[in-house]
Short mmCIF file of C-alpha atoms and ligand atoms in Angstrom, two decimals:
data_model
loop_
_atom_site.label_atom_id
_atom_site.label_comp_id
_atom_site.label_asym_id
_atom_site.label_seq_id
_atom_site.Cartn_x
_atom_site.Cartn_y
_atom_site.Cartn_z
CA MET A 88 -13.09 -27.68 -4.95
CA ARG A 89 -10.45 -27.23 -7.67
CA CYS A 90 -9.96 -23.55 -8.53
CA LEU A 91 -8.03 -21.62 -11.15
CA ILE A 92 -7.08 -17.95 -10.78
CA VAL A 93 -6.11 -16.27 -14.06
CA GLY A 94 -3.55 -13.47 -13.91
CA GLY A 95 -0.22 -12.58 -12.38
CA GLY A 96 -0.34 -9.32 -10.44
CA GLY A 97 -0.86 -8.11 -6.89
CA ARG A 98 -4.61 -8.59 -7.31
CA GLU A 99 -4.17 -12.27 -8.17
CA HIS A 100 -1.72 -12.89 -5.30
CA ALA A 101 -4.23 -11.30 -2.90
CA LEU A 102 -7.07 -13.42 -4.36
CA ALA A 103 -4.94 -16.57 -4.06
CA TRP A 104 -4.00 -15.71 -0.46
CA LYS A 105 -7.68 -15.40 0.44
CA MET A 106 -8.90 -18.37 -1.64
CA ILE A 107 -6.46 -20.81 -0.06
CA GLN A 108 -7.72 -19.88 3.42
CA SER A 109 -10.89 -21.77 2.52
CA PRO A 110 -10.87 -25.43 3.56
CA ALA A 111 -13.18 -26.08 0.59
CA VAL A 112 -10.27 -25.45 -1.81
CA GLU A 113 -8.49 -28.71 -2.41
CA THR A 114 -6.30 -27.41 -5.25
CA LEU A 115 -5.57 -23.86 -6.38
CA LEU A 116 -3.87 -23.16 -9.70
CA ILE A 117 -2.67 -19.70 -10.71
CA ALA A 118 -1.91 -18.97 -14.36
CA PRO A 119 0.65 -17.55 -14.78
CA GLY A 120 1.08 -16.12 -11.24
CA ASN A 121 4.22 -14.36 -9.99
CA GLY A 122 6.99 -14.72 -7.41
CA GLY A 123 4.49 -14.47 -4.57
CA THR A 124 2.21 -17.23 -5.84
CA ALA A 125 5.28 -19.33 -6.72
CA ALA A 126 6.36 -18.99 -3.08
CA MET A 127 2.87 -20.12 -2.01
CA ALA A 128 3.25 -23.14 -4.28
CA ALA A 129 6.65 -23.92 -2.76
CA ALA A 130 5.08 -23.82 0.72
CA THR A 131 2.00 -25.98 0.08
CA SER A 132 1.14 -28.74 -2.35
CA ARG A 133 -2.42 -27.37 -2.59
CA VAL A 134 -1.11 -24.48 -4.72
CA ARG A 135 0.53 -24.64 -8.17
CA THR A 136 1.47 -22.00 -10.71
CA VAL A 137 1.10 -22.85 -14.39
CA PRO A 138 2.86 -20.98 -17.22
CA VAL A 139 -0.25 -20.15 -19.27
CA GLN A 140 -0.71 -16.47 -20.12
CA ASP A 141 -3.92 -14.59 -19.27
CA GLY A 142 -4.75 -13.89 -22.93
CA ASP A 143 -4.36 -17.51 -24.06
CA ILE A 144 -8.01 -18.59 -23.91
CA SER A 145 -7.51 -21.99 -25.55
CA GLY A 146 -4.50 -22.70 -23.30
CA LEU A 147 -6.58 -21.78 -20.26
CA MET A 148 -9.51 -23.94 -21.39
CA ASP A 149 -7.15 -26.90 -21.93
CA LEU A 150 -5.97 -26.38 -18.37
CA VAL A 151 -9.55 -26.20 -17.07
CA ALA A 152 -10.37 -29.54 -18.75
CA ARG A 153 -7.11 -31.28 -17.89
CA GLU A 154 -7.23 -30.24 -14.22
CA ARG A 155 -11.01 -30.73 -13.85
CA ILE A 156 -11.42 -27.16 -12.55
CA ASP A 157 -14.66 -26.38 -10.65
CA LEU A 158 -14.29 -22.59 -10.48
CA VAL A 159 -12.37 -20.14 -12.67
CA VAL A 160 -11.63 -16.70 -11.23
CA ALA A 161 -10.61 -14.12 -13.83
CA GLY A 162 -8.28 -11.48 -12.41
CA PRO A 163 -7.60 -9.04 -15.28
CA GLU A 164 -9.89 -7.71 -18.01
CA LEU A 165 -7.99 -9.15 -20.98
CA PRO A 166 -9.24 -12.75 -20.77
CA LEU A 167 -12.79 -11.49 -20.15
CA THR A 168 -12.78 -9.23 -23.20
CA LEU A 169 -11.43 -12.22 -25.16
CA GLY A 170 -14.35 -14.42 -24.06
CA LEU A 171 -12.98 -16.57 -21.21
CA ALA A 172 -16.34 -16.57 -19.40
CA ASP A 173 -18.16 -17.57 -22.61
CA ALA A 174 -15.73 -20.45 -23.15
CA CYS A 175 -16.21 -21.58 -19.53
CA ALA A 176 -20.01 -21.41 -19.96
CA ALA A 177 -19.74 -23.59 -23.06
CA ALA A 178 -17.67 -26.08 -21.05
CA GLY A 179 -20.13 -25.97 -18.14
CA VAL A 180 -17.56 -24.55 -15.69
CA PRO A 181 -18.48 -21.60 -13.41
CA CYS A 182 -16.40 -18.50 -14.15
CA PHE A 183 -16.23 -15.47 -11.87
CA GLY A 184 -16.17 -12.66 -14.41
CA PRO A 185 -18.58 -11.45 -17.09
CA VAL A 186 -19.18 -12.80 -20.58
CA GLN A 187 -17.59 -10.94 -23.48
CA ALA A 188 -20.75 -8.93 -24.27
CA ALA A 189 -20.79 -7.56 -20.69
CA ALA A 190 -16.99 -7.15 -20.50
CA ARG A 191 -17.41 -4.50 -23.22
CA LEU A 192 -18.19 -2.15 -20.31
CA GLU A 193 -14.41 -2.03 -19.86
CA GLY A 194 -13.31 -3.08 -23.34
CA SER A 195 -15.06 -0.15 -25.03
CA LYS A 196 -15.25 3.21 -23.29
CA ILE A 197 -17.84 4.33 -25.85
CA PHE A 198 -20.04 1.31 -25.08
CA ALA A 199 -19.67 2.15 -21.37
CA LYS A 200 -20.67 5.79 -21.89
CA GLU A 201 -23.64 4.86 -24.06
CA SER A 202 -24.70 2.32 -21.43
CA MET A 203 -24.45 4.96 -18.68
CA VAL A 204 -26.66 7.30 -20.69
CA ALA A 205 -29.17 4.51 -21.39
CA ALA A 206 -29.24 3.51 -17.70
CA GLY A 207 -29.40 7.07 -16.35
CA VAL A 208 -26.02 6.93 -14.58
CA PRO A 209 -24.45 10.37 -14.02
CA THR A 210 -21.30 10.82 -16.11
CA ALA A 211 -19.27 13.59 -17.77
CA GLY A 212 -20.61 15.00 -21.05
CA PHE A 213 -18.93 13.52 -24.13
CA ALA A 214 -18.79 13.30 -27.90
CA VAL A 215 -17.57 10.39 -30.07
CA PHE A 216 -15.28 10.72 -33.11
CA ASP A 217 -13.69 8.45 -35.69
CA ASP A 218 -12.54 11.26 -37.95
CA ALA A 219 -9.47 13.33 -37.02
CA ALA A 220 -10.65 16.50 -38.77
CA ALA A 221 -14.03 16.45 -37.00
CA ALA A 222 -12.36 15.74 -33.64
CA ARG A 223 -9.88 18.60 -34.17
CA ALA A 224 -12.73 20.96 -35.02
CA HIS A 225 -14.54 19.91 -31.82
CA VAL A 226 -11.41 20.57 -29.74
CA LEU A 227 -10.97 24.02 -31.30
CA ALA A 228 -14.60 24.91 -30.66
CA ARG A 229 -14.43 24.32 -26.91
CA SER A 230 -12.25 25.39 -24.02
CA ALA A 231 -9.66 23.38 -22.09
CA PRO A 232 -9.33 21.33 -19.97
CA MET A 233 -10.87 18.32 -21.69
CA VAL A 234 -10.26 14.58 -21.67
CA ILE A 235 -9.37 12.51 -24.74
CA LYS A 236 -9.94 8.76 -24.46
CA ALA A 237 -9.19 5.90 -26.82
CA ASP A 238 -12.24 3.65 -27.07
CA GLY A 239 -10.49 0.30 -26.59
CA LEU A 240 -7.98 -1.21 -24.16
CA ALA A 241 -4.68 0.66 -24.29
CA ALA A 242 -2.70 -0.79 -21.38
CA GLY A 243 -3.92 1.98 -19.07
CA LYS A 244 -2.44 4.69 -21.32
CA GLY A 245 -5.52 5.56 -23.37
CA VAL A 246 -6.72 8.54 -21.30
CA VAL A 247 -5.22 12.02 -21.74
CA VAL A 248 -6.40 14.78 -19.42
CA ALA A 249 -5.47 17.73 -21.63
CA GLY A 250 -4.87 21.03 -19.86
CA THR A 251 -4.66 22.97 -23.14
CA ARG A 252 -6.22 22.73 -26.61
CA GLU A 253 -2.74 22.00 -28.00
CA GLU A 254 -2.39 18.94 -25.77
CA ALA A 255 -5.87 17.81 -26.77
CA LEU A 256 -5.01 18.19 -30.49
CA GLU A 257 -1.80 16.23 -29.95
CA ALA A 258 -3.77 13.39 -28.33
CA VAL A 259 -6.35 13.42 -31.15
CA ASP A 260 -3.57 13.26 -33.77
CA ALA A 261 -1.75 10.48 -31.91
CA MET A 262 -4.88 8.35 -31.49
CA LEU A 263 -6.90 8.96 -34.66
CA GLY A 264 -4.03 10.08 -36.92
CA ALA A 265 -0.93 8.08 -36.01
CA ARG A 266 -3.01 5.25 -34.52
CA CYS A 267 -0.66 5.05 -31.53
CA PHE A 268 -3.03 2.50 -29.94
CA GLY A 269 -3.89 0.73 -33.21
CA GLU A 270 -7.57 -0.18 -33.58
CA ALA A 271 -8.16 0.57 -29.86
CA GLY A 272 -7.88 4.24 -30.86
CA ALA A 273 -9.85 4.07 -34.11
CA ARG A 274 -12.68 5.77 -32.22
CA ILE A 275 -12.20 8.28 -29.43
CA LEU A 276 -14.20 10.13 -26.81
CA ILE A 277 -13.76 13.80 -26.07
CA GLU A 278 -15.09 14.32 -22.57
CA ASP A 279 -15.72 17.23 -20.22
CA ALA A 280 -13.00 17.33 -17.57
CA LEU A 281 -14.34 16.95 -14.05
CA ALA A 282 -12.40 18.32 -11.08
CA GLY A 283 -12.86 16.60 -7.76
CA GLU A 284 -11.82 13.63 -5.64
CA GLU A 285 -11.91 10.06 -6.92
CA ALA A 286 -13.06 6.87 -5.19
CA SER A 287 -13.49 3.25 -6.27
CA LEU A 288 -16.80 1.50 -5.70
CA LEU A 289 -16.77 -2.23 -6.36
CA ALA A 290 -19.79 -4.49 -6.15
CA LEU A 291 -20.28 -8.21 -6.49
CA CYS A 292 -22.95 -9.15 -9.02
CA ASP A 293 -24.63 -12.45 -9.89
CA GLY A 294 -26.43 -11.21 -13.00
CA GLU A 295 -29.35 -9.92 -10.96
CA HIS A 296 -28.35 -9.22 -7.36
CA VAL A 297 -25.76 -6.60 -6.47
CA VAL A 298 -23.83 -6.42 -3.18
CA PRO A 299 -21.45 -3.49 -2.67
CA LEU A 300 -17.98 -4.02 -1.25
CA PRO A 301 -16.62 -1.34 1.08
CA ALA A 302 -15.33 1.74 -0.71
CA CYS A 303 -11.65 2.16 -1.58
CA GLN A 304 -9.51 5.05 -2.66
CA ASP A 305 -6.69 4.50 -5.13
CA HIS A 306 -3.75 6.83 -5.87
CA LYS A 307 -3.31 6.82 -9.62
CA ALA A 308 -0.56 9.39 -10.13
CA ILE A 309 3.10 8.39 -9.72
CA PHE A 310 4.17 11.27 -7.45
CA ASP A 311 3.02 12.67 -4.11
CA GLY A 312 0.12 15.08 -4.18
CA ASP A 313 -1.42 13.24 -7.15
CA THR A 314 1.10 14.73 -9.59
CA GLY A 315 2.90 13.24 -12.57
CA PRO A 316 1.72 10.62 -15.03
CA ASN A 317 -0.99 8.10 -14.20
CA THR A 318 -0.03 4.56 -13.18
CA GLY A 319 -2.05 1.42 -12.52
CA GLY A 320 -2.33 2.64 -8.91
CA MET A 321 0.35 3.42 -6.31
CA GLY A 322 -1.64 2.48 -3.23
CA ALA A 323 -5.16 2.05 -1.95
CA TYR A 324 -7.04 1.90 1.30
CA SER A 325 -10.43 0.83 2.57
CA PRO A 326 -12.77 2.04 3.99
CA ALA A 327 -12.54 5.41 2.25
CA PRO A 328 -13.96 8.26 4.34
CA ILE A 329 -15.13 9.98 1.15
CA LEU A 330 -17.67 7.17 0.69
CA PRO A 331 -18.79 5.97 4.14
CA ASP A 332 -20.39 2.56 4.61
CA ALA A 333 -23.74 4.25 5.33
CA SER A 334 -23.90 5.63 1.77
CA LEU A 335 -22.59 2.53 -0.04
CA GLN A 336 -25.99 1.10 -0.91
CA ALA A 337 -27.29 4.42 -2.25
CA MET A 338 -24.15 4.86 -4.35
CA CYS A 339 -24.48 1.32 -5.63
CA ASP A 340 -28.12 1.99 -6.58
CA LEU A 341 -26.94 5.04 -8.51
CA ALA A 342 -23.75 3.81 -10.16
CA ILE A 343 -23.88 0.01 -10.43
CA THR A 344 -27.37 -1.50 -10.18
CA PRO A 345 -28.82 0.36 -13.21
CA ILE A 346 -26.01 -1.03 -15.39
CA VAL A 347 -26.49 -4.56 -14.07
CA ARG A 348 -30.23 -4.28 -14.90
CA LEU A 349 -29.44 -2.94 -18.36
CA MET A 350 -27.00 -5.76 -19.13
CA ALA A 351 -29.58 -8.33 -17.98
CA GLN A 352 -32.19 -6.75 -20.28
CA ARG A 353 -29.69 -6.92 -23.12
CA GLY A 354 -29.26 -10.65 -22.56
CA ALA A 355 -25.71 -10.34 -21.21
CA PRO A 356 -26.15 -10.60 -17.44
CA PHE A 357 -23.17 -9.28 -15.49
CA LYS A 358 -21.62 -11.87 -13.19
CA GLY A 359 -18.45 -10.96 -11.38
CA VAL A 360 -17.27 -7.72 -9.85
CA LEU A 361 -18.24 -4.41 -11.39
CA TYR A 362 -15.99 -1.50 -10.49
CA ALA A 363 -17.18 2.07 -10.91
CA GLY A 364 -14.47 4.72 -10.95
CA LEU A 365 -16.20 7.68 -9.30
CA MET A 366 -15.38 11.39 -9.26
CA PHE A 367 -17.02 13.50 -6.56
CA VAL A 368 -17.49 17.06 -7.77
CA ASP A 369 -18.65 19.28 -4.90
CA GLY A 370 -20.08 16.15 -3.27
CA GLN A 371 -21.91 15.04 -6.45
CA PRO A 372 -20.82 11.64 -7.82
CA PHE A 373 -20.08 10.99 -11.50
CA VAL A 374 -18.95 7.68 -13.01
CA LEU A 375 -15.69 8.09 -14.95
CA GLU A 376 -15.39 4.51 -16.11
CA TYR A 377 -16.28 0.89 -15.44
CA ASN A 378 -13.90 -1.97 -14.91
CA VAL A 379 -15.21 -5.52 -15.08
CA ARG A 380 -12.79 -6.93 -12.49
CA PHE A 381 -11.28 -6.17 -9.12
CA GLY A 382 -9.12 -3.05 -9.09
CA ASP A 383 -5.43 -3.46 -8.48
CA PRO A 384 -4.27 -2.41 -5.89
CA GLU A 385 -7.84 -2.01 -4.48
CA CYS A 386 -8.22 -5.80 -4.32
CA GLN A 387 -5.38 -6.03 -1.82
CA PRO A 388 -6.91 -4.00 1.06
CA LEU A 389 -10.29 -5.55 0.21
CA MET A 390 -8.97 -9.11 0.55
CA ALA A 391 -7.24 -8.12 3.80
CA ARG A 392 -10.63 -6.98 5.17
CA LEU A 393 -12.71 -9.86 3.84
CA ASP A 394 -13.75 -12.16 6.68
CA CYS A 395 -15.76 -14.83 4.88
CA ASP A 396 -15.22 -17.80 2.59
CA LEU A 397 -14.14 -16.21 -0.72
CA PRO A 398 -14.67 -19.19 -3.06
CA ALA A 399 -18.20 -19.67 -1.68
CA VAL A 400 -19.05 -16.03 -2.40
CA LEU A 401 -17.52 -16.09 -5.89
CA LEU A 402 -19.33 -19.33 -6.74
CA ALA A 403 -22.62 -17.80 -5.54
CA CYS A 404 -22.03 -14.92 -7.99
CA CYS A 405 -21.57 -17.44 -10.82
CA GLN A 406 -24.71 -19.34 -9.84
CA GLY A 407 -27.11 -16.41 -9.30
CA ARG A 408 -27.51 -16.90 -5.55
CA LEU A 409 -25.63 -13.95 -4.10
CA THR A 410 -27.02 -12.45 -0.88
CA PRO A 411 -25.63 -9.61 1.28
CA GLU A 412 -25.37 -12.00 4.27
CA MET A 413 -22.64 -13.97 2.49
CA LEU A 414 -20.25 -11.07 2.78
CA THR A 415 -18.50 -10.38 6.09
CA ILE A 416 -16.03 -7.53 6.31
CA ARG A 417 -13.64 -6.84 9.16
CA PRO A 418 -14.23 -3.47 10.85
CA GLU A 419 -10.51 -2.64 10.65
CA SER A 420 -8.98 -0.41 8.00
CA ALA A 421 -6.55 -1.76 5.44
CA LEU A 422 -3.97 0.11 3.41
CA CYS A 423 -1.82 -1.13 0.54
CA LEU A 424 1.39 0.73 -0.28
CA VAL A 425 2.82 -0.10 -3.70
CA LEU A 426 6.59 -0.41 -4.02
CA ALA A 427 7.54 0.26 -7.63
CA SER A 428 10.67 0.17 -9.80
CA ALA A 429 12.31 3.57 -10.39
CA GLY A 430 11.21 4.89 -13.78
CA TYR A 431 7.72 3.32 -13.73
CA PRO A 432 5.30 4.06 -15.45
CA GLY A 433 8.05 4.67 -18.03
CA ASP A 434 11.02 2.34 -18.58
CA TYR A 435 12.51 0.57 -15.57
CA ALA A 436 15.09 -2.08 -14.76
CA LYS A 437 14.17 -5.70 -13.95
CA GLY A 438 15.92 -8.58 -12.20
CA LYS A 439 16.81 -6.70 -9.00
CA ILE A 440 17.07 -8.88 -5.89
CA ILE A 441 14.47 -8.13 -3.22
CA THR A 442 15.36 -8.52 0.47
CA GLY A 443 13.52 -8.04 3.75
CA LEU A 444 10.20 -9.63 2.80
CA ASP A 445 10.09 -11.93 5.85
CA VAL A 446 11.00 -9.17 8.28
CA ALA A 447 8.34 -6.89 6.73
CA GLU A 448 5.69 -9.49 7.51
CA THR A 449 6.66 -9.52 11.20
CA VAL A 450 5.06 -6.07 11.51
CA PRO A 451 1.61 -6.77 13.01
CA GLY A 452 -1.24 -6.93 10.50
CA VAL A 453 1.05 -6.91 7.45
CA THR A 454 0.93 -9.12 4.35
CA VAL A 455 3.19 -8.40 1.40
CA PHE A 456 1.47 -9.18 -1.90
CA HIS A 457 3.68 -9.58 -4.94
CA ALA A 458 2.91 -7.89 -8.24
CA GLY A 459 5.92 -7.70 -10.60
CA THR A 460 8.19 -10.32 -9.04
CA ARG A 461 9.54 -13.70 -10.00
CA LEU A 462 11.08 -16.48 -7.98
CA GLU A 463 14.47 -17.49 -9.41
CA ASP A 464 16.61 -20.10 -7.63
CA GLY A 465 14.78 -19.43 -4.39
CA GLN A 466 15.39 -15.68 -4.68
CA VAL A 467 12.67 -13.11 -5.26
CA GLN A 468 13.53 -10.61 -8.02
CA THR A 469 11.76 -7.65 -9.57
CA SER A 470 10.10 -8.29 -12.92
CA GLY A 471 7.64 -5.42 -13.33
CA GLY A 472 6.91 -1.75 -12.70
CA ARG A 473 4.70 -2.28 -9.69
CA VAL A 474 6.70 -4.77 -7.65
CA LEU A 475 4.99 -5.30 -4.27
CA GLY A 476 1.83 -4.27 -2.43
CA VAL A 477 2.66 -3.93 1.26
CA THR A 478 -0.78 -4.34 2.82
CA ALA A 479 -1.59 -3.70 6.47
CA LEU A 480 -4.67 -4.01 8.63
CA GLY A 481 -5.01 -1.57 11.52
CA THR A 482 -7.67 -0.50 13.96
CA ASP A 483 -8.02 2.66 11.88
CA LEU A 484 -6.57 4.23 8.76
CA ALA A 485 -3.73 5.89 10.69
CA GLN A 486 -2.55 2.60 12.19
CA ALA A 487 -2.88 0.70 8.91
CA ARG A 488 -0.84 3.40 7.21
CA ASP A 489 1.87 3.44 9.91
CA ARG A 490 2.17 -0.34 9.75
CA ALA A 491 2.42 -0.46 5.95
CA TYR A 492 5.13 2.22 5.88
CA ALA A 493 7.02 0.54 8.77
CA ALA A 494 6.93 -2.80 6.92
CA ALA A 495 7.99 -1.20 3.62
CA ASP A 496 11.10 0.21 5.35
CA HIS A 497 12.34 -3.35 5.87
CA ILE A 498 12.16 -4.16 2.16
CA ALA A 499 15.03 -3.29 -0.15
CA PHE A 500 15.75 -3.54 -3.86
CA ASP A 501 17.66 -1.35 -6.30
CA GLY A 502 15.44 1.48 -7.49
CA LYS A 503 12.68 0.95 -4.89
CA TYR A 504 10.18 3.80 -5.14
CA CYS A 505 6.93 4.52 -3.31
CA ARG A 506 4.74 7.53 -2.72
CA SER A 507 5.01 8.98 0.78
CA ASP A 508 1.40 10.17 1.02
CA ILE A 509 -0.76 7.07 0.53
CA GLY A 510 -3.84 7.44 2.76
CA MET A 511 -3.26 11.11 3.55
CA LYS A 512 -6.38 12.29 1.73
CA GLY A 513 -8.43 9.98 3.93
CA LEU A 514 -6.70 11.18 7.10
CA ARG A 515 -7.30 14.80 6.08
CA ARG A 516 -10.98 14.08 5.51
CA LEU A 517 -11.11 12.56 9.03
CA GLY A 518 -9.46 15.69 10.40
CA LEU A 519 -6.37 13.70 11.41
CA ALA A 520 -3.78 15.29 9.12
P1 LIG B 251 -10.46 6.14 -16.81
O1 LIG B 251 -9.63 5.04 -17.37
O2 LIG B 251 -11.59 6.59 -17.68
O3 LIG B 251 -10.82 6.02 -15.37
O4 LIG B 251 -9.43 7.35 -16.71
C1 LIG B 251 -8.24 7.23 -15.97
C2 LIG B 251 -8.08 8.44 -15.10
O5 LIG B 251 -8.20 9.62 -15.89
C3 LIG B 251 -9.16 8.59 -14.03
O6 LIG B 251 -8.88 7.84 -12.90
C4 LIG B 251 -9.12 10.07 -13.79
O7 LIG B 251 -8.06 10.41 -12.93
C5 LIG B 251 -8.85 10.63 -15.16
N1 LIG B 251 -10.13 10.97 -15.84
C6 LIG B 251 -10.89 10.18 -16.62
N2 LIG B 251 -11.99 10.81 -17.06
C7 LIG B 251 -11.94 12.06 -16.55
C8 LIG B 251 -12.78 13.21 -16.62
N3 LIG B 251 -13.91 13.20 -17.36
N4 LIG B 251 -12.40 14.31 -15.95
C9 LIG B 251 -11.26 14.35 -15.23
N5 LIG B 251 -10.42 13.30 -15.12
C10 LIG B 251 -10.73 12.17 -15.76
N1 LIG B 252 -6.45 0.68 -9.65
C1 LIG B 252 -7.18 0.99 -10.82
C2 LIG B 252 -7.56 -0.16 -11.63
O1 LIG B 252 -7.40 -1.30 -11.24
O2 LIG B 252 -8.06 0.04 -12.72
#
């Protein structure tokens, strides 16, 4: 099989690492990839990276035709919201990832909320605005905290959890007034703020059948104790004690399956991985958002735990023949610790030399996935805010965590930053911290 992975982050390196373990994969292309996938390509002729960007749908489709690709795996949401899966369908090539009409679940937060209401999925109360004066009046008529969200994709910056009315008004003015996110903020949501603990539930879908993956917990804030601005995710682990395996199916029936049914009824069946961002409030789950792709970093501990043939499972999703038996998960825990560049999620330096990667991988159970790196003259350098995902398997969460931190100690680059408390919420819930 000839496969193409689209994207260039830690998620895509982890997918590539798992895909190439399958003997069925004769050739694996990654577009555009990163320093980690470039190193894979240097090590084996089965892997190649190609400099086509994830938003360049016609460039990607040229590649699919030229390379006679049998399976396209979309990593990020951008190509899906731009219609990559639709273009693949037109070309008769299976694509893991939903068509544009279903990718709106991530591309439009208003569409997602309206879909949740239509499907009976529990979510925070909300109101929709396209007029700044009406939105301001709504803010003034209610009490803080509240959450202001730009409707469209805003590079992960479109959500403001406002602790005061003033902050909420500022966000309204920035989005609807100054159009800080352009058309992505031409409509906004004003949502009730929920207080609780978050978890990520991802499920594979083939348009009709839904199979949950084990639960993960991400760490979105930049600093310890979940403080400071939100990032793409500073670390993740699986399983997550907040959502034990025994309740996965019930949670999936509540948060994912109704949406998959709704999309099928609407003539836009969801094929790919649907990710529900959950908030547990006094034990009660609410869906905060949907993503139409693997989470990053969540994908990294998930790939570490996956113990089956990934391309076969992804192809089954594309072809409507997904069954729970296809999925085998290792019983071990996995934890991914993100090493970031100082300053992220604000400005940060690039081009810093990274050392210690080989030594880090001598720690048992450890794989270092690359996110913002590039390979330059045989040297790995930083090229992004989230640089590496140090991912460890362990017999339990405590061992996975110890191994990831031990491996991370071996890695050095100027401005290396990581949180010191990844996994601690899980350990506390287990009574181990
Ligand atoms: P979203 O992109 O909608 O998941 O929002 C990003 C982050 O904002 C979430 O992971 C939460 O930490 C926070 N958030 C979103 N919606 C709410 C809400 N209704 N109440 C409290 N926090 C929220
Ligand atoms: N880690 C959160 C996300 O991928 O959206």
